[in-house]
Amino acid sequence: MTIDHPEFPVTYGAGASEDLLHAYFKSLKSRFPDCKTSKSGEPTDHMDEPLGWECKVGLCGLCAVEIAEGAENFVPPDPGSPEMNTIENKAFLDPDPLKYRLTCVAKVKGPVKLKIPG
Ligand code: FES
């Protein structure tokens, strides 16, 4: 997928069973081999990047992205997931899974282009 960002555009791949945020962590590690990470693989010292995160379980809303292209390639949100509720009540965005998703829980099955909600 591609994250379209004026300063820090990034393109990386994600496996079918992988959420977009953890795939992103992997891509950071391969792009910046000296990047320090926590036990869970989360970068601890690399902040010049477009994505934000905190909870990594779909509750804080910091990892929300806007879908610019490829909404059909997202796996639909799990009905038991807090994802759409968090998008509406924490990220203050339209809870439409064709417009916005949380990278820490969303998975894709094909190419997507994302933007950071502005
Ligand atoms: S990191 Fe908190 S909702 Fe994704």
Short mmCIF file of C-alpha atoms and ligand atoms in Angstrom, two decimals:
data_model
loop_
_atom_site.label_atom_id
_atom_site.label_comp_id
_atom_site.label_asym_id
_atom_site.label_seq_id
_atom_site.Cartn_x
_atom_site.Cartn_y
_atom_site.Cartn_z
CA MET A 1 0.00 0.00 0.00
CA THR A 2 0.97 3.59 -0.35
CA ILE A 3 0.55 6.35 2.19
CA ASP A 4 0.37 9.61 0.34
CA HIS A 5 2.00 12.21 2.58
CA PRO A 6 3.62 15.50 1.49
CA GLU A 7 6.76 14.98 3.61
CA PHE A 8 6.95 11.25 4.29
CA PRO A 9 5.32 9.26 1.51
CA VAL A 10 5.76 5.52 2.00
CA THR A 11 4.93 2.35 0.08
CA TYR A 12 5.08 -1.08 1.67
CA GLY A 13 3.52 -4.52 1.47
CA ALA A 14 1.26 -6.34 3.93
CA GLY A 15 0.38 -10.03 4.09
CA ALA A 16 -3.30 -11.09 4.10
CA SER A 17 -3.25 -11.91 7.80
CA GLU A 18 -1.33 -8.82 8.85
CA ASP A 19 -2.83 -5.53 10.01
CA LEU A 20 -1.51 -2.47 8.21
CA LEU A 21 0.20 -0.96 11.26
CA HIS A 22 2.29 -4.02 12.08
CA ALA A 23 3.20 -4.42 8.40
CA TYR A 24 4.27 -0.78 8.55
CA PHE A 25 6.47 -1.47 11.59
CA LYS A 26 8.16 -4.25 9.60
CA SER A 27 8.74 -1.94 6.67
CA LEU A 28 10.29 0.67 8.96
CA LYS A 29 12.69 -1.91 10.31
CA SER A 30 13.77 -2.90 6.82
CA ARG A 31 14.08 0.69 5.61
CA PHE A 32 15.89 1.86 8.74
CA PRO A 33 17.90 -1.12 10.06
CA ASP A 34 19.25 0.96 12.95
CA CYS A 35 15.75 1.90 14.10
CA LYS A 36 15.31 0.74 17.72
CA THR A 37 12.22 -1.37 18.38
CA SER A 38 10.37 -2.71 21.38
CA LYS A 39 9.88 -6.45 21.95
CA SER A 40 6.68 -6.29 19.92
CA GLY A 41 8.53 -4.77 16.98
CA GLU A 42 7.22 -1.27 17.52
CA PRO A 43 9.69 1.48 16.57
CA THR A 44 10.78 3.38 19.66
CA ASP A 45 12.99 6.03 18.15
CA HIS A 46 11.78 6.80 14.67
CA MET A 47 9.27 9.62 14.56
CA ASP A 48 9.63 11.10 11.06
CA GLU A 49 6.77 9.10 9.69
CA PRO A 50 3.20 9.78 8.60
CA LEU A 51 1.35 7.29 10.81
CA GLY A 52 0.54 7.74 14.47
CA TRP A 53 -0.37 5.02 16.95
CA GLU A 54 -0.78 4.34 20.63
CA CYS A 55 -3.10 1.48 21.65
CA LYS A 56 -2.59 -0.79 18.61
CA VAL A 57 -5.96 -2.47 19.29
CA GLY A 58 -8.47 -0.16 17.63
CA LEU A 59 -9.34 2.08 20.59
CA CYS A 60 -7.37 5.37 20.44
CA GLY A 61 -8.02 6.43 16.84
CA LEU A 62 -4.48 7.78 16.28
CA CYS A 63 -3.75 5.40 13.40
CA ALA A 64 -6.80 6.39 11.34
CA VAL A 65 -6.26 6.75 7.61
CA GLU A 66 -8.40 8.02 4.79
CA ILE A 67 -8.83 5.69 1.84
CA ALA A 68 -7.85 7.49 -1.37
CA GLU A 69 -7.98 4.43 -3.65
CA GLY A 70 -8.74 0.73 -3.34
CA ALA A 71 -11.52 0.72 -0.71
CA GLU A 72 -12.73 -2.57 -2.25
CA ASN A 73 -9.41 -4.16 -1.34
CA PHE A 74 -9.95 -3.75 2.39
CA VAL A 75 -11.26 -6.72 4.35
CA PRO A 76 -14.55 -5.45 5.89
CA PRO A 77 -14.37 -4.57 9.60
CA ASP A 78 -15.07 -7.42 11.98
CA PRO A 79 -18.61 -6.87 13.37
CA GLY A 80 -17.26 -7.32 16.91
CA SER A 81 -14.45 -4.80 16.40
CA PRO A 82 -14.50 -1.32 17.96
CA GLU A 83 -13.04 0.08 14.72
CA MET A 84 -15.96 2.11 13.36
CA ASN A 85 -16.97 3.32 16.82
CA THR A 86 -13.41 4.57 17.39
CA ILE A 87 -13.31 6.24 13.98
CA GLU A 88 -16.49 8.14 14.86
CA ASN A 89 -15.90 8.93 18.53
CA LYS A 90 -12.11 9.21 18.89
CA ALA A 91 -10.89 10.23 15.44
CA PHE A 92 -14.08 12.26 14.76
CA LEU A 93 -14.38 10.95 11.22
CA ASP A 94 -17.23 9.50 9.20
CA PRO A 95 -17.66 5.86 10.34
CA ASP A 96 -17.80 4.63 6.74
CA PRO A 97 -15.42 1.70 6.13
CA LEU A 98 -15.13 2.75 2.48
CA LYS A 99 -13.71 6.12 3.58
CA TYR A 100 -11.72 5.60 6.78
CA ARG A 101 -10.02 2.68 8.53
CA LEU A 102 -7.73 2.08 11.49
CA THR A 103 -4.38 0.70 10.37
CA CYS A 104 -3.87 -1.26 13.60
CA VAL A 105 -6.83 -3.53 12.89
CA ALA A 106 -7.53 -3.23 9.15
CA LYS A 107 -6.30 -5.81 6.67
CA VAL A 108 -6.15 -5.66 2.90
CA LYS A 109 -6.31 -8.17 0.08
CA GLY A 110 -4.97 -5.89 -2.66
CA PRO A 111 -3.38 -2.51 -3.35
CA VAL A 112 -4.68 0.55 -1.55
CA LYS A 113 -3.69 4.21 -1.45
CA LEU A 114 -4.13 6.02 1.84
CA LYS A 115 -3.96 9.56 3.12
CA ILE A 116 -3.62 10.95 6.60
CA PRO A 117 -6.97 12.57 7.47
CA GLY A 118 -6.55 16.33 7.51
S1 FES B 1 -3.24 2.58 17.39
FE1 FES B 1 -4.98 3.05 18.56
S2 FES B 1 -6.64 2.77 17.22
FE2 FES B 1 -4.91 2.12 16.10
#
